[in-house]
């Protein structure tokens, strides 16, 4: 059975207060819809940990820094509800924009530091939009735990920091990236890739894995990064926004993986921005 779809925060509040009174734990999986196996793995993790699970579907205008990106973002609510049917999800929360940003809404949640660089430099305002909506979704759902994919690694770090800094009662849980058999990280944007570019898309992960191996063997990022960028352009990517090595915790810039580290990249293929990250060392 497809889960009930709640459209208002009042309906959501009724449901969650009932569950809370009964002493049940609540897990939330925040999404913008266009669900894929990566989202479903988060639902499975939430189901394993929590008595009740809510999946939120809200294409958050505040986190798009480009109007056509917002307009083109895939919206597939009916298919999403069908995909959730086998998982025993208790509710889909799919609010209209007015439920999240009512007339006169004037508040923003900003995390500093962690949002500098990487996607933060290339998508101005993006993380303020993410942290503002996540704070609202955590408070509206009264969730004990919220599940995020490691694929958006900077987002995971930023939202974790936000929840800690604001003493929110929601614990942020990171879950591993789910990939296609050829290595491409699952993303709702993958459906936007023109068919003729799809074969080139796994080059991002392949080149990153080769680069990570060389870093783990002691080479420094500087010179090998240029070779990686050239390999991506050769594969058909039009622009490489960044390839960076950062500490896994705190996202400090590194030249060598001298502590647990993450290699993160963003690059454009066929007019679509792809991001990925992997552990190094
Ligand atoms: O990762 C996403 O899909 C979005 O950034 C999120 C966390 C649902 C906030 O809108």
Coordinates of N, CA and C in Angstrom, one line a residue, residues 37-263:
X37 N 17.3 4.2 -5.7 CA 17.7 3.2 -4.7 C 18.5 3.8 -3.5
X38 N 19.2 4.9 -3.8 CA 19.9 5.6 -2.7 C 19.0 6.0 -1.6
X39 N 17.9 6.7 -2.0 CA 16.9 7.1 -1.0 C 16.3 5.9 -0.3
X40 N 16.0 4.8 -1.1 CA 15.4 3.7 -0.5 C 16.3 3.0 0.5
X41 N 17.6 3.1 0.3 CA 18.5 2.6 1.3 C 18.4 3.4 2.6
X42 N 18.1 4.7 2.5 CA 18.0 5.5 3.7 C 16.7 5.1 4.4
X43 N 15.7 4.8 3.6 CA 14.4 4.4 4.2 C 14.6 3.1 5.0
X44 N 15.4 2.1 4.4 CA 15.6 0.9 5.0 C 16.4 1.1 6.4
X45 N 17.4 2.0 6.3 CA 18.1 2.2 7.6 C 17.2 2.8 8.6
X46 N 16.3 3.7 8.2 CA 15.3 4.3 9.2 C 14.4 3.3 9.7
X47 N 13.9 2.4 8.9 CA 13.0 1.4 9.3 C 13.6 0.4 10.3
X48 N 14.9 0.2 10.1 CA 15.6 -0.7 11.0 C 15.8 -0.1 12.4
X49 N 15.9 1.2 12.5 CA 16.2 1.9 13.7 C 15.0 2.5 14.5
X50 N 13.9 2.8 13.7 CA 12.9 3.6 14.3 C 11.5 2.9 14.2
X51 N 10.6 3.3 15.2 CA 9.3 2.7 15.1 C 8.4 3.3 14.0
X52 N 8.6 4.6 13.7 CA 7.8 5.2 12.7 C 8.8 5.9 11.7
X53 N 8.4 5.9 10.4 CA 9.3 6.5 9.4 C 8.5 7.5 8.5
X54 N 9.0 8.7 8.4 CA 8.4 9.7 7.5 C 9.4 10.0 6.4
X55 N 8.9 10.0 5.1 CA 9.7 10.5 4.0 C 9.2 11.8 3.6
X56 N 10.0 12.9 3.6 CA 9.6 14.2 3.2 C 9.9 14.4 1.7
X57 N 9.0 14.9 1.0 CA 9.2 15.3 -0.4 C 8.9 16.8 -0.6
X58 N 10.0 17.5 -0.8 CA 9.8 19.0 -0.9 C 10.9 19.5 -1.8
X59 N 10.6 20.0 -3.0 CA 11.7 20.6 -3.8 C 11.9 22.0 -3.3
X60 N 12.9 22.2 -2.6 CA 13.2 23.4 -1.7 C 13.7 24.6 -2.6
X61 N 12.9 25.5 -2.9 CA 13.3 26.6 -3.8 C 14.5 27.3 -3.2
X62 N 14.7 27.4 -1.9 CA 15.7 28.2 -1.3 C 17.1 27.6 -1.5
X63 N 17.2 26.4 -1.9 CA 18.6 25.8 -2.1 C 19.0 25.8 -3.5
X64 N 18.2 26.3 -4.4 CA 18.6 26.4 -5.9 C 19.1 27.8 -6.1
X65 N 20.3 27.9 -6.7 CA 20.9 29.2 -7.0 C 20.7 29.5 -8.5
X66 N 19.9 28.6 -9.2 CA 19.7 28.8 -10.6 C 18.3 28.4 -10.9
X67 N 17.5 29.4 -11.5 CA 16.1 29.2 -11.7 C 15.8 28.1 -12.7
X68 N 16.6 27.8 -13.7 CA 16.3 26.7 -14.6 C 16.6 25.4 -14.0
X69 N 17.5 25.3 -13.1 CA 17.8 24.1 -12.3 C 16.6 23.7 -11.5
X70 N 16.0 24.7 -10.8 CA 14.8 24.5 -10.0 C 13.6 24.0 -10.9
X71 N 13.5 24.7 -12.1 CA 12.4 24.4 -13.0 C 12.5 22.9 -13.5
X72 N 13.8 22.6 -13.9 CA 14.0 21.3 -14.5 C 14.1 20.1 -13.5
X73 N 14.1 20.4 -12.2 CA 14.3 19.3 -11.2 C 13.2 18.3 -11.4
X74 N 13.5 17.0 -11.5 CA 12.4 16.1 -11.7 C 11.4 16.0 -10.6
X75 N 10.1 16.0 -11.0 CA 9.0 15.9 -10.0 C 8.2 14.7 -10.3
X76 N 8.2 13.6 -9.5 CA 7.6 12.4 -9.8 C 6.9 11.8 -8.6
X77 N 6.0 12.6 -8.0 CA 5.4 12.2 -6.7 C 4.7 10.9 -6.7
X78 N 3.9 10.7 -7.8 CA 3.1 9.4 -7.8 C 4.0 8.2 -7.9
X79 N 5.0 8.3 -8.7 CA 6.0 7.1 -8.8 C 6.7 7.0 -7.5
X80 N 7.0 8.1 -6.9 CA 7.8 8.0 -5.6 C 6.9 7.3 -4.5
X81 N 5.6 7.6 -4.5 CA 4.7 6.9 -3.5 C 4.7 5.4 -3.8
X82 N 4.7 5.1 -5.1 CA 4.7 3.6 -5.5 C 6.0 3.0 -5.0
X83 N 7.1 3.7 -5.2 CA 8.4 3.1 -4.8 C 8.5 2.8 -3.3
X84 N 7.7 3.7 -2.5 CA 7.8 3.5 -1.1 C 6.9 2.5 -0.6
X85 N 5.9 2.0 -1.4 CA 4.9 1.1 -1.0 C 5.4 -0.1 -0.2
X86 N 6.5 -0.8 -0.8 CA 6.9 -2.0 -0.1 C 7.6 -1.8 1.3
X87 N 7.9 -0.6 1.6 CA 8.8 -0.4 2.8 C 8.1 -0.1 4.1
X88 N 6.7 0.0 4.1 CA 6.0 0.2 5.3 C 6.3 1.6 5.9
X89 N 6.4 2.6 5.0 CA 6.7 3.9 5.5 C 5.3 4.4 6.1
X90 N 5.4 5.2 7.2 CA 4.2 5.6 7.9 C 3.5 6.8 7.3
X91 N 4.3 7.7 6.7 CA 3.7 8.9 6.0 C 4.7 9.5 5.1
X92 N 4.2 10.0 4.0 CA 5.0 10.9 3.1 C 4.5 12.3 3.5
X93 N 5.5 13.2 3.8 CA 5.1 14.6 4.1 C 5.5 15.4 2.9
X94 N 4.5 15.8 2.1 CA 4.8 16.6 0.8 C 4.1 17.9 0.9
X95 N 4.7 18.8 1.7 CA 4.0 20.1 1.9 C 4.1 21.0 0.7
X96 N 3.1 21.9 0.6 CA 3.2 23.0 -0.4 C 4.2 24.0 0.1
X97 N 4.7 24.9 -0.8 CA 5.7 25.9 -0.3 C 5.3 26.8 0.9
X98 N 3.9 27.1 0.9 CA 3.4 27.9 2.0 C 3.5 27.3 3.4
X99 N 3.6 25.9 3.4 CA 3.7 25.2 4.7 C 5.1 25.4 5.3
X100 N 6.0 25.5 4.4 CA 7.4 25.7 4.8 C 7.8 27.1 4.9
X101 N 7.5 27.9 3.9 CA 7.8 29.3 3.9 C 6.6 30.2 3.8
X102 N 5.8 30.3 4.9 CA 4.6 31.1 4.8 C 4.9 32.6 4.5
X103 N 3.9 33.3 4.1 CA 4.0 34.7 3.8 C 4.7 35.4 5.0
X104 N 5.7 36.2 4.6 CA 6.5 36.9 5.6 C 7.6 36.1 6.2
X105 N 7.9 34.9 5.8 CA 9.0 34.1 6.3 C 10.3 34.9 6.2
X106 N 11.0 35.0 7.3 CA 12.2 36.0 7.2 C 13.4 35.4 8.0
X107 N 13.5 34.1 8.1 CA 14.5 33.5 8.9 C 15.4 32.6 8.0
X108 N 16.7 32.7 8.3 CA 17.6 31.7 7.6 C 18.6 31.1 8.6
X109 N 18.9 29.9 8.4 CA 19.9 29.2 9.3 C 21.2 29.0 8.5
X110 N 22.2 29.5 9.0 CA 23.5 29.6 8.3 C 24.6 28.8 9.2
X111 N 25.3 27.9 8.5 CA 26.4 27.3 9.2 C 27.7 27.9 8.5
X112 N 28.6 28.4 9.3 CA 29.8 29.0 8.7 C 30.9 28.0 8.6
X113 N 32.0 28.3 8.0 CA 33.2 27.5 7.9 C 33.0 26.3 7.0
X114 N 32.2 25.3 7.5 CA 32.0 24.1 6.7 C 31.4 24.3 5.3
X115 N 30.7 25.5 5.2 CA 30.1 25.8 3.9 C 31.0 26.6 3.0
X116 N 32.2 26.9 3.5 CA 33.1 27.6 2.6 C 33.7 26.6 1.6
X117 N 33.9 26.9 0.4 CA 34.6 26.0 -0.5 C 33.7 24.9 -1.0
X118 N 34.2 24.0 -1.9 CA 33.5 22.9 -2.5 C 32.2 23.4 -3.1
X119 N 31.1 22.7 -2.8 CA 29.8 23.1 -3.4 C 29.4 24.5 -2.9
X120 N 29.8 24.9 -1.7 CA 29.5 26.2 -1.1 C 30.0 27.3 -2.0
X121 N 31.2 27.2 -2.6 CA 31.7 28.3 -3.4 C 31.0 28.4 -4.8
X122 N 30.6 27.2 -5.2 CA 30.0 27.2 -6.6 C 28.5 27.3 -6.6
X123 N 27.8 27.2 -5.4 CA 26.4 27.4 -5.4 C 26.0 28.3 -4.3
X124 N 26.2 29.6 -4.5 CA 26.0 30.6 -3.4 C 24.6 30.5 -2.8
X125 N 24.5 30.5 -1.5 CA 23.2 30.4 -0.8 C 22.7 29.0 -0.7
X126 N 23.3 28.1 -1.4 CA 22.7 26.7 -1.4 C 22.6 26.1 0.0
X127 N 23.7 26.2 0.8 CA 23.7 25.5 2.1 C 22.8 26.2 3.1
X128 N 22.6 27.6 2.9 CA 21.7 28.2 3.8 C 20.3 27.7 3.5
X129 N 20.0 27.5 2.3 CA 18.7 26.9 1.9 C 18.5 25.5 2.5
X130 N 19.6 24.7 2.4 CA 19.5 23.3 2.9 C 19.3 23.3 4.5
X131 N 20.1 24.1 5.2 CA 20.1 24.1 6.6 C 18.7 24.7 7.1
X132 N 18.3 25.7 6.4 CA 17.0 26.3 6.8 C 15.9 25.3 6.7
X133 N 15.8 24.6 5.5 CA 14.7 23.6 5.3 C 14.9 22.4 6.3
X134 N 16.1 22.0 6.5 CA 16.3 20.8 7.3 C 15.9 21.1 8.8
X135 N 16.3 22.3 9.2 CA 15.9 22.7 10.6 C 14.3 22.7 10.7
X136 N 13.7 23.2 9.7 CA 12.2 23.2 9.7 C 11.6 21.8 9.7
X137 N 12.2 20.9 8.8 CA 11.7 19.6 8.7 C 11.9 18.8 10.0
X138 N 13.1 19.0 10.6 CA 13.4 18.3 11.8 C 12.4 18.7 12.9
X139 N 12.1 20.0 13.0 CA 11.2 20.5 14.0 C 9.7 20.1 13.7
X140 N 9.3 20.1 12.4 CA 8.0 19.8 12.1 C 7.7 18.3 12.3
X141 N 8.7 17.5 12.0 CA 8.5 16.0 12.1 C 8.8 15.5 13.5
X142 N 9.4 16.3 14.3 CA 9.9 15.9 15.7 C 10.7 14.6 15.6
X143 N 11.4 14.5 14.6 CA 12.2 13.2 14.4 C 13.3 13.0 15.4
X144 N 13.4 11.8 15.8 CA 14.6 11.4 16.7 C 15.8 11.3 15.9
X145 N 15.7 10.8 14.6 CA 16.8 10.6 13.7 C 16.5 11.0 12.3
X146 N 17.5 11.5 11.6 CA 17.3 11.9 10.2 C 18.4 11.3 9.4
X147 N 18.0 10.7 8.3 CA 19.0 9.9 7.5 C 19.4 10.6 6.2
X148 N 20.7 10.7 6.0 CA 21.2 11.4 4.8 C 22.3 10.6 4.1
X149 N 22.4 10.7 2.8 CA 23.4 9.9 2.1 C 24.7 10.6 2.2
X150 N 25.8 9.7 2.2 CA 27.2 10.3 2.1 C 27.5 10.9 0.8
X151 N 26.7 10.6 -0.2 CA 26.9 11.1 -1.6 C 27.1 12.7 -1.5
X152 N 26.2 13.3 -0.7 CA 26.3 14.8 -0.5 C 27.1 15.0 0.8
X153 N 28.4 14.7 0.7 CA 29.2 14.6 1.9 C 29.3 16.0 2.6
X154 N 29.4 17.1 1.9 CA 29.5 18.4 2.5 C 28.1 18.7 3.2
X155 N 27.0 18.3 2.5 CA 25.7 18.5 3.1 C 25.6 17.8 4.4
X156 N 26.0 16.5 4.4 CA 25.9 15.7 5.6 C 26.7 16.4 6.8
X157 N 27.9 16.9 6.5 CA 28.7 17.5 7.6 C 28.0 18.8 8.1
X158 N 27.5 19.5 7.1 CA 26.9 20.8 7.4 C 25.6 20.6 8.3
X159 N 24.8 19.7 7.9 CA 23.5 19.4 8.6 C 23.8 18.9 10.0
X160 N 24.8 18.0 10.1 CA 25.2 17.5 11.4 C 25.6 18.6 12.3
X161 N 26.4 19.5 11.8 CA 26.9 20.7 12.6 C 25.7 21.5 13.0
X162 N 24.8 21.8 12.1 CA 23.6 22.6 12.4 C 22.8 22.0 13.5
X163 N 22.5 20.7 13.4 CA 21.7 20.0 14.4 C 22.3 20.1 15.8
X164 N 23.7 19.9 15.8 CA 24.4 20.0 17.1 C 24.4 21.4 17.6
X165 N 24.7 22.4 16.8 CA 24.8 23.8 17.2 C 23.5 24.3 17.8
X166 N 22.4 23.9 17.2 CA 21.1 24.4 17.6 C 20.4 23.5 18.7
X167 N 21.2 22.5 19.2 CA 20.6 21.6 20.2 C 19.3 21.0 19.7
X168 N 19.2 20.7 18.4 CA 18.0 20.0 17.9 C 18.0 18.6 18.5
X169 N 16.8 18.1 18.7 CA 16.7 16.7 19.3 C 16.8 15.6 18.2
X170 N 17.2 16.0 17.0 CA 17.3 15.1 15.9 C 18.7 14.7 15.7
X171 N 19.0 13.4 15.7 CA 20.4 12.9 15.5 C 20.5 12.7 14.0
X172 N 21.6 13.2 13.4 CA 21.8 13.0 11.9 C 22.6 11.8 11.7
X173 N 22.1 10.9 10.8 CA 22.8 9.6 10.5 C 23.2 9.6 9.1
X174 N 24.5 9.4 8.8 CA 25.0 9.3 7.5 C 25.0 7.9 7.0
X175 N 24.6 7.6 5.7 CA 24.5 6.3 5.2 C 25.4 6.2 3.9
X176 N 26.0 5.1 3.6 CA 26.9 5.0 2.4 C 26.2 5.3 1.1
X177 N 27.0 5.8 0.2 CA 26.5 6.1 -1.2 C 26.1 4.9 -1.9
X178 N 25.0 4.9 -2.6 CA 24.6 3.7 -3.4 C 25.0 4.1 -4.9
X179 N 25.6 3.1 -5.6 CA 26.1 3.3 -6.9 C 25.5 2.4 -7.9
X180 N 25.5 2.8 -9.2 CA 25.2 1.9 -10.3 C 26.3 0.9 -10.4
X181 N 26.1 -0.3 -11.1 CA 27.2 -1.3 -11.2 C 28.5 -0.7 -11.8
X182 N 28.3 0.3 -12.7 CA 29.5 0.9 -13.3 C 30.2 2.0 -12.4
X183 N 29.7 2.2 -11.2 CA 30.3 3.2 -10.3 C 29.7 4.5 -10.1
X184 N 28.8 4.9 -11.1 CA 28.1 6.2 -11.0 C 27.3 6.3 -9.7
X185 N 27.5 7.3 -8.9 CA 26.7 7.5 -7.7 C 25.3 7.8 -8.1
X186 N 24.3 7.2 -7.4 CA 22.9 7.4 -7.7 C 22.6 8.9 -7.3
X187 N 21.8 9.5 -8.2 CA 21.4 10.9 -7.9 C 20.1 11.1 -8.7
X188 N 19.2 12.0 -8.2 CA 18.0 12.3 -8.9 C 18.3 13.0 -10.2
X189 N 19.5 13.7 -10.3 CA 19.8 14.4 -11.5 C 20.3 13.5 -12.6
X190 N 20.6 12.2 -12.3 CA 21.2 11.3 -13.4 C 20.2 11.2 -14.5
X191 N 18.8 11.2 -14.2 CA 17.8 11.1 -15.3 C 17.9 12.2 -16.3
X192 N 18.5 13.3 -15.9 CA 18.6 14.5 -16.8 C 19.8 14.4 -17.8
X193 N 20.7 13.4 -17.5 CA 21.8 13.2 -18.4 C 21.4 12.8 -19.8
X194 N 21.8 13.6 -20.9 CA 21.4 13.1 -22.2 C 21.9 11.7 -22.5
X195 N 21.1 10.8 -23.1 CA 21.5 9.4 -23.3 C 22.9 9.2 -23.8
X196 N 23.3 10.1 -24.7 CA 24.7 9.9 -25.4 C 25.8 10.2 -24.4
X197 N 25.5 10.8 -23.2 CA 26.6 11.1 -22.3 C 26.6 10.1 -21.1
X198 N 25.6 9.3 -21.0 CA 25.5 8.4 -19.9 C 26.7 7.5 -19.7
X199 N 27.3 7.0 -20.9 CA 28.4 6.1 -20.8 C 29.7 6.7 -20.2
X200 N 29.7 8.1 -20.4 CA 30.9 8.8 -19.9 C 30.8 9.1 -18.4
X201 N 29.6 9.0 -17.8 CA 29.4 9.5 -16.4 C 30.2 8.7 -15.4
X202 N 30.4 7.4 -15.5 CA 31.2 6.7 -14.5 C 32.7 7.1 -14.4
X203 N 33.1 7.8 -15.5 CA 34.5 8.3 -15.5 C 34.8 9.1 -14.2
X204 N 33.8 9.8 -13.7 CA 34.0 10.7 -12.5 C 34.5 9.8 -11.4
X205 N 33.8 8.7 -11.1 CA 34.2 7.9 -10.0 C 35.5 7.1 -10.3
X206 N 35.6 6.7 -11.6 CA 36.9 5.9 -11.9 C 38.1 6.8 -11.7
X207 N 38.0 8.0 -12.3 CA 39.2 8.9 -12.2 C 39.5 9.2 -10.7
X208 N 38.4 9.4 -9.9 CA 38.6 9.7 -8.5 C 39.3 8.5 -7.7
X209 N 38.9 7.3 -8.1 CA 39.5 6.1 -7.4 C 41.0 6.0 -7.8
X210 N 41.3 6.3 -9.1 CA 42.7 6.3 -9.5 C 43.5 7.3 -8.7
X211 N 42.9 8.5 -8.6 CA 43.6 9.6 -7.9 C 43.8 9.3 -6.4
X212 N 42.7 8.7 -5.8 CA 42.8 8.3 -4.4 C 43.9 7.3 -4.2
X213 N 44.1 6.4 -5.1 CA 45.2 5.4 -5.0 C 46.5 6.0 -4.9
X214 N 46.7 7.0 -5.9 CA 48.0 7.7 -6.0 C 48.2 8.5 -4.7
X215 N 47.2 9.1 -4.2 CA 47.4 9.9 -2.9 C 47.7 9.0 -1.8
X216 N 47.1 7.8 -1.7 CA 47.3 6.9 -0.6 C 48.8 6.3 -0.7
X217 N 49.3 6.3 -2.0 CA 50.7 5.9 -2.2 C 51.8 7.0 -1.9
X218 N 51.3 8.2 -1.6 CA 52.2 9.2 -1.1 C 52.3 10.4 -2.1
X219 N 51.7 10.4 -3.3 CA 51.8 11.5 -4.2 C 51.0 12.7 -3.6
X220 N 51.4 13.9 -3.9 CA 50.6 15.0 -3.4 C 49.5 15.4 -4.5
X221 N 48.5 16.0 -3.9 CA 47.3 16.3 -4.7 C 47.6 17.2 -5.9
X222 N 48.4 18.3 -5.7 CA 48.7 19.3 -6.7 C 48.8 18.8 -8.1
X223 N 50.0 18.0 -8.4 CA 50.2 17.6 -9.7 C 49.2 16.6 -10.3
X224 N 48.8 15.6 -9.4 CA 47.9 14.6 -9.9 C 46.5 15.1 -10.2
X225 N 46.1 16.2 -9.5 CA 44.8 16.7 -9.8 C 44.6 17.2 -11.2
X226 N 45.7 17.8 -11.7 CA 45.7 18.3 -13.1 C 45.4 17.1 -14.1
X227 N 46.2 16.0 -13.8 CA 46.0 14.8 -14.7 C 44.5 14.3 -14.6
X228 N 44.0 14.4 -13.4 CA 42.6 13.9 -13.2 C 41.6 14.8 -14.0
X229 N 41.9 16.1 -13.9 CA 41.0 17.0 -14.6 C 41.1 16.8 -16.1
X230 N 42.3 16.6 -16.6 CA 42.5 16.3 -18.0 C 41.8 15.0 -18.4
X231 N 41.9 14.0 -17.6 CA 41.2 12.7 -17.9 C 39.7 12.9 -18.0
X232 N 39.2 13.7 -17.1 CA 37.7 13.9 -17.1 C 37.3 14.7 -18.4
X233 N 38.1 15.7 -18.8 CA 37.7 16.4 -20.0 C 37.8 15.5 -21.2
X234 N 38.9 14.6 -21.2 CA 39.0 13.6 -22.3 C 37.8 12.7 -22.4
X235 N 37.3 12.4 -21.2 CA 36.1 11.5 -21.2 C 34.8 12.2 -21.6
X236 N 34.8 13.5 -21.7 CA 33.6 14.2 -22.2 C 33.0 15.2 -21.3
X237 N 33.6 15.4 -20.1 CA 33.1 16.4 -19.1 C 33.5 17.7 -19.6
X238 N 32.6 18.7 -19.5 CA 32.9 20.0 -20.1 C 33.6 20.9 -19.1
X239 N 33.3 20.7 -17.8 CA 34.0 21.6 -16.8 C 34.2 20.8 -15.5
X240 N 35.3 21.0 -14.9 CA 35.6 20.4 -13.6 C 35.5 21.5 -12.6
X241 N 34.5 21.5 -11.7 CA 34.4 22.6 -10.8 C 35.5 22.5 -9.7
X242 N 35.6 21.3 -9.1 CA 36.7 21.1 -8.1 C 37.0 19.6 -8.0
X243 N 38.2 19.4 -7.6 CA 38.6 18.1 -7.1 C 39.5 18.4 -5.9
X244 N 39.0 18.0 -4.7 CA 39.7 18.4 -3.5 C 39.8 17.3 -2.5
X245 N 40.9 17.4 -1.7 CA 41.1 16.5 -0.6 C 40.8 17.2 0.7
X246 N 39.9 16.7 1.5 CA 39.5 17.3 2.7 C 39.5 16.3 3.9
X247 N 39.7 16.8 5.1 CA 39.6 15.9 6.2 C 38.2 15.4 6.3
X248 N 38.0 14.1 6.7 CA 36.7 13.5 6.7 C 35.8 14.2 7.7
X249 N 36.4 14.7 8.8 CA 35.6 15.3 9.8 C 36.1 16.7 9.9
X250 N 35.3 17.7 9.5 CA 35.7 19.1 9.6 C 36.1 19.7 8.2
X251 N 36.3 18.9 7.2 CA 36.5 19.3 5.8 C 37.7 20.3 5.7
X252 N 38.8 20.0 6.5 CA 39.9 20.9 6.3 C 40.7 20.5 5.0
X253 N 41.2 21.5 4.3 CA 42.0 21.3 3.1 C 43.2 20.5 3.4
X254 N 43.5 19.4 2.6 CA 44.7 18.6 2.8 C 45.4 18.4 1.5
X255 N 46.7 18.2 1.5 CA 47.5 17.9 0.3 C 47.8 16.4 0.3
X256 N 47.9 15.8 1.5 CA 48.1 14.4 1.6 C 47.1 13.8 2.6
X257 N 46.7 12.6 2.5 CA 45.8 12.0 3.4 C 46.4 11.6 4.7
X258 N 46.9 12.6 5.5 CA 47.6 12.4 6.7 C 46.7 12.0 7.9
X259 N 45.4 12.1 7.7 CA 44.3 11.6 8.6 C 43.1 11.2 7.8
X260 N 42.1 10.6 8.4 CA 41.0 10.2 7.6 C 40.5 11.3 6.7
X261 N 40.5 11.0 5.4 CA 40.3 12.0 4.4 C 39.3 11.6 3.4
X262 N 38.8 12.6 2.7 CA 37.8 12.4 1.6 C 38.2 13.1 0.4
X263 N 38.1 12.5 -0.7 CA 38.3 13.2 -2.0 C 37.0 13.5 -2.5

